[in-house]
C-alpha positions as a Python dict, from the first residue, in 0.01 Angstrom:
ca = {
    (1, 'X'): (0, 0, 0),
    (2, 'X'): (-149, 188, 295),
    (3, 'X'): (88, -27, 539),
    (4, 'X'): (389, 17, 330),
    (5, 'X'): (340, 392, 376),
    (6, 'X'): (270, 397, 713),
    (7, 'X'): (580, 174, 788),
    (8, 'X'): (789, 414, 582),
    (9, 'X'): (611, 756, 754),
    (10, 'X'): (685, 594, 1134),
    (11, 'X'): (1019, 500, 1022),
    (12, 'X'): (1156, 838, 912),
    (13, 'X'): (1004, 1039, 1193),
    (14, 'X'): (1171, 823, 1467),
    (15, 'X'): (1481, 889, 1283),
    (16, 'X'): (1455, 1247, 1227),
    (17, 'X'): (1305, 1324, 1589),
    (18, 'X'): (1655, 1142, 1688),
    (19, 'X'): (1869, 1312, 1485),
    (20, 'X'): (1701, 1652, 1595),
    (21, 'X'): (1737, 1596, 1930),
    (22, 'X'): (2102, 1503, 1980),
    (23, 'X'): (2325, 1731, 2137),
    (24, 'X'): (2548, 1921, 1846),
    (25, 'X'): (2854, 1945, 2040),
    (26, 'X'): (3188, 1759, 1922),
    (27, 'X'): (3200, 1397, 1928),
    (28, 'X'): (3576, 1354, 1924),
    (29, 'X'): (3729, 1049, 2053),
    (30, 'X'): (3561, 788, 2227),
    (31, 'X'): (3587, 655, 2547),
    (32, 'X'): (3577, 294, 2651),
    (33, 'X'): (3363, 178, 2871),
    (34, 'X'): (3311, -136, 3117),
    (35, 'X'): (2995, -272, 3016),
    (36, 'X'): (2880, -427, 3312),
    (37, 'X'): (3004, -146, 3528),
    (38, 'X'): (2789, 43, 3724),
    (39, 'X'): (2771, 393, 3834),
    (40, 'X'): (2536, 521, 4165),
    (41, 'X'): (2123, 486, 4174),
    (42, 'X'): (1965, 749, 3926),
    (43, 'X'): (1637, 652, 3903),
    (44, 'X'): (1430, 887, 3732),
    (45, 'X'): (1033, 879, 3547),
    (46, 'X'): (1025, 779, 3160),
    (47, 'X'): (818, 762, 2832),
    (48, 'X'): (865, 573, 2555),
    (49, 'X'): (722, 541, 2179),
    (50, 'X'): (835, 351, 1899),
    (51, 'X'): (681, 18, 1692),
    (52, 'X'): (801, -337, 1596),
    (53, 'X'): (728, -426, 1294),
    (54, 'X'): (735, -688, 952),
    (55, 'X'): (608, -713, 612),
    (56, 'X'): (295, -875, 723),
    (57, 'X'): (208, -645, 1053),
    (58, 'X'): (309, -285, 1261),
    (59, 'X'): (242, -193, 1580),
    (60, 'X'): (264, 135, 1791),
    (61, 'X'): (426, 76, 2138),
    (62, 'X'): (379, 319, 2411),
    (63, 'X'): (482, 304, 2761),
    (64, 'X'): (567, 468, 3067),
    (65, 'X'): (774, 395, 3402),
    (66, 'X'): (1121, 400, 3598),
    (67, 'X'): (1430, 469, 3402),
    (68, 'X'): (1782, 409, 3624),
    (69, 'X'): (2050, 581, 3439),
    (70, 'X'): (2335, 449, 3732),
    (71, 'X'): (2270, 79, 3642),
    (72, 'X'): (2134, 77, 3244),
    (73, 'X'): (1816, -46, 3314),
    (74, 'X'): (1406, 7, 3267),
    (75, 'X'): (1116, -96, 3416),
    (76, 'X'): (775, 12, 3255),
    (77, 'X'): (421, -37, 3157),
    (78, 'X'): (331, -94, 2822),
    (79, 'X'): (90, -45, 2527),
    (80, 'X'): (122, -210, 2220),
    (81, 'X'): (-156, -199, 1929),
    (82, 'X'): (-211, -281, 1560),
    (83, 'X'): (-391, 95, 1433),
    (84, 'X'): (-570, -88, 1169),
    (85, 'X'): (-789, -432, 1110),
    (86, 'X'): (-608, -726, 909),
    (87, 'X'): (-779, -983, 714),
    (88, 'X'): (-713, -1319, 867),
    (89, 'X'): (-884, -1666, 811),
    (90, 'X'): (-968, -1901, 1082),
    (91, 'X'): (-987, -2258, 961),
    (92, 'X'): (-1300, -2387, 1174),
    (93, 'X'): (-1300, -2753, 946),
    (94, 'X'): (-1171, -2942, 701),
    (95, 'X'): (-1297, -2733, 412),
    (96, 'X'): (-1437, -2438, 652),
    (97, 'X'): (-1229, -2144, 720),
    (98, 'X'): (-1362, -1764, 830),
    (99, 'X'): (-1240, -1449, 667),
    (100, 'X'): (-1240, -1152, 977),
    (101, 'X'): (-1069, -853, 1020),
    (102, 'X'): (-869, -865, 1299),
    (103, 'X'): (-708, -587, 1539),
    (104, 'X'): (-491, -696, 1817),
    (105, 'X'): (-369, -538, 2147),
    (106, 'X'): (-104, -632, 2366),
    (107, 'X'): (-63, -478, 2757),
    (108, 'X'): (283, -581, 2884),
    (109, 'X'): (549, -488, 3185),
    (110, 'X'): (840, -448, 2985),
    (111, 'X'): (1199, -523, 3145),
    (112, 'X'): (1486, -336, 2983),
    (113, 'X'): (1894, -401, 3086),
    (114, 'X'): (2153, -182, 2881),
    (115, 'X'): (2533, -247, 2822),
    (116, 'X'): (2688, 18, 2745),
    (117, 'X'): (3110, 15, 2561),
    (118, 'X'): (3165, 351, 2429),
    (119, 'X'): (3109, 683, 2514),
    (120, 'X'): (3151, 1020, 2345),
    (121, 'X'): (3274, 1361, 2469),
    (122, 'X'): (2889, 1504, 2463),
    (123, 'X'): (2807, 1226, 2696),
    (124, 'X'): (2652, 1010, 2433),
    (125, 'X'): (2658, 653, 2474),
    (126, 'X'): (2672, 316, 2239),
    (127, 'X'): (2565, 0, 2352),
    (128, 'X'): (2335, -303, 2314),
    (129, 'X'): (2035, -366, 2552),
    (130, 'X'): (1837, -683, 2623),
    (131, 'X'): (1453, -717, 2629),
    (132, 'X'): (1176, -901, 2771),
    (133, 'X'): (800, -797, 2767),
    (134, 'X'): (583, -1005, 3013),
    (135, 'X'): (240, -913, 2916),
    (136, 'X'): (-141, -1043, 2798),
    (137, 'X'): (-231, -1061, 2452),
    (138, 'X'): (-572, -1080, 2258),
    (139, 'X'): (-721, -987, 1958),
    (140, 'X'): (-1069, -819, 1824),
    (141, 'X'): (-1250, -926, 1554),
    (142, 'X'): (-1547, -768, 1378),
    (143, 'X'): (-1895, -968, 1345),
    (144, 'X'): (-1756, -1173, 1641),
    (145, 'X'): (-1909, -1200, 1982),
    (146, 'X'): (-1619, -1404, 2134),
    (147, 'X'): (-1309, -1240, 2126),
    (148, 'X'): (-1016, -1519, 2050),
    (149, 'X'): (-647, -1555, 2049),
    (150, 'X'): (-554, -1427, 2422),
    (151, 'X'): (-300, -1540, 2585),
    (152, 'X'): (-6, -1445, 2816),
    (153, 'X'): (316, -1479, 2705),
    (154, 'X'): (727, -1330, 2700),
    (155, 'X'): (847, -1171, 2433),
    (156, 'X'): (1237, -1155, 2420),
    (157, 'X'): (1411, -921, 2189),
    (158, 'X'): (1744, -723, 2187),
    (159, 'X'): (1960, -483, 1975),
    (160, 'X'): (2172, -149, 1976),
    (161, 'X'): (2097, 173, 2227),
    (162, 'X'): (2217, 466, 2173),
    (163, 'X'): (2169, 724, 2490),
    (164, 'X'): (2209, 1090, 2229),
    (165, 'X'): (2215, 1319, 2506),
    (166, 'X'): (2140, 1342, 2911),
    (167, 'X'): (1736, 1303, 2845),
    (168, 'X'): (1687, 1038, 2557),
    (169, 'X'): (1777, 737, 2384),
    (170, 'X'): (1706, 563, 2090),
    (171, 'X'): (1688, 193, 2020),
    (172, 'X'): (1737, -38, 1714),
    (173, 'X'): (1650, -415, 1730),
    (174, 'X'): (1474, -776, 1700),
    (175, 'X'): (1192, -878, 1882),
    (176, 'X'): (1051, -1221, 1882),
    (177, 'X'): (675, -1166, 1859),
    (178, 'X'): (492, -1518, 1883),
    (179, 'X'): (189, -1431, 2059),
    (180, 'X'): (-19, -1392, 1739),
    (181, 'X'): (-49, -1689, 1542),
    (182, 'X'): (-132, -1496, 1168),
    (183, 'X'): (189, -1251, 1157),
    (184, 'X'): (504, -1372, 1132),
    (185, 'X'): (712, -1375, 1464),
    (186, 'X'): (1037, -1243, 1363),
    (187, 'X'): (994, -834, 1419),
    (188, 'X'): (1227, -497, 1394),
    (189, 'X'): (1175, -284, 1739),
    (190, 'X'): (1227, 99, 1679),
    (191, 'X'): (1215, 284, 2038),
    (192, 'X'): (1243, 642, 2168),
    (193, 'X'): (1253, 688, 2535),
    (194, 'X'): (1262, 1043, 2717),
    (195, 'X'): (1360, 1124, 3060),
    (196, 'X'): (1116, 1359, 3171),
    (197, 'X'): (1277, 1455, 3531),
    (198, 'X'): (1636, 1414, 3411),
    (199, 'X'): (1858, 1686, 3634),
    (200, 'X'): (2158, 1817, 3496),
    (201, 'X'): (2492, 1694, 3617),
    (202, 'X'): (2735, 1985, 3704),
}
């Protein structure tokens, strides 16, 4: 019950920090874009927040790194961790198995590219975006000594970006999550990313 609340608490405040923060000028008509087109080098410093989640696990993501607005694309550290302990069981025999409680941690460099088709008349932008974190994985468990389940791995995932205004954008998608072996792989990614240094075109 706790989960389902949290899940459902994360969930609306990404949405309503993004719908908040975009730009209320006019949308009017959009504008096509080349999505593999690129502009000039804009790189500029970034944060991001958000959690991937399932019905049987959520975890916060934090990270921080370069943002390139010219070319779509994202390069940063990142944080990812489970804010609670999970039951799991590990099956040491036959007819032997281990009830723990399990908290997990992830520490990943996570490469972003965006492609984006439309864009509005306040600058806005539509798209889809392709993800890979590249990162080391392991997991805590209480009355333990020996921590198990570590492991380095990539985690692939994808989905639609939406860049609301000059200094953000918001995320939507599916990350493949395999690295821990008692959740289920198959994940939604919700992301916020700021651009703290952004400098206003003229």
């Amino acid at each position: 019950m706790l989960l389902k609340n949290l899940k459902k608490t994360i969930s609306i405040l990404l949405l309503l920090t993004t719908l908040l923060s975009a730009p209320l000028k006019s949308y009017a008509q959009p504008i096509t874009l080349n999505p593999f087109g690129v502009s000039y080098f804009q790189p500029k410093f970034g944060i991001n927040m958000g959690t991937f989640f399932n019905h049987q696990d959520f975890l916060f993501d934090f990270g921080l790194g370069l943002e390139e607005l010219g070319y779509d694309f994202s390069v940063t550290f990142n944080g990812s961790f489970r804010p609670y302990y999970k039951t799991v069981f590990f099956k040491e025999a036959d007819n032997l198995f281990w009830q723990v409680e399990e908290k997990v941690v992830q520490f990943s460099i996570d490469l972003e590219k965006r492609f984006y088709f439309l864009e509005f008349a306040n600058n806005s932008k539509i798209g889809l975006y392709a993800l890979l974190k590249a990162g080391y994985f392991f997991g805590t468990y209480k009355g333990l000594s020996k921590n198990r389940n570590q492991e380095f791995g990539l985690t692939p995932g994808g989905g639609f970006s939406w860049q609301f205004s000059k200094m953000s954008r918001f995320s939507f998608g599916y990350l493949y999550f395999s690295q821990n072996p008692y959740a289920h792989p198959h994940t939604f990614n919700l992301k916020l990313s700021l651009y703290i240094n952004n400098e206003k075109n003229n």
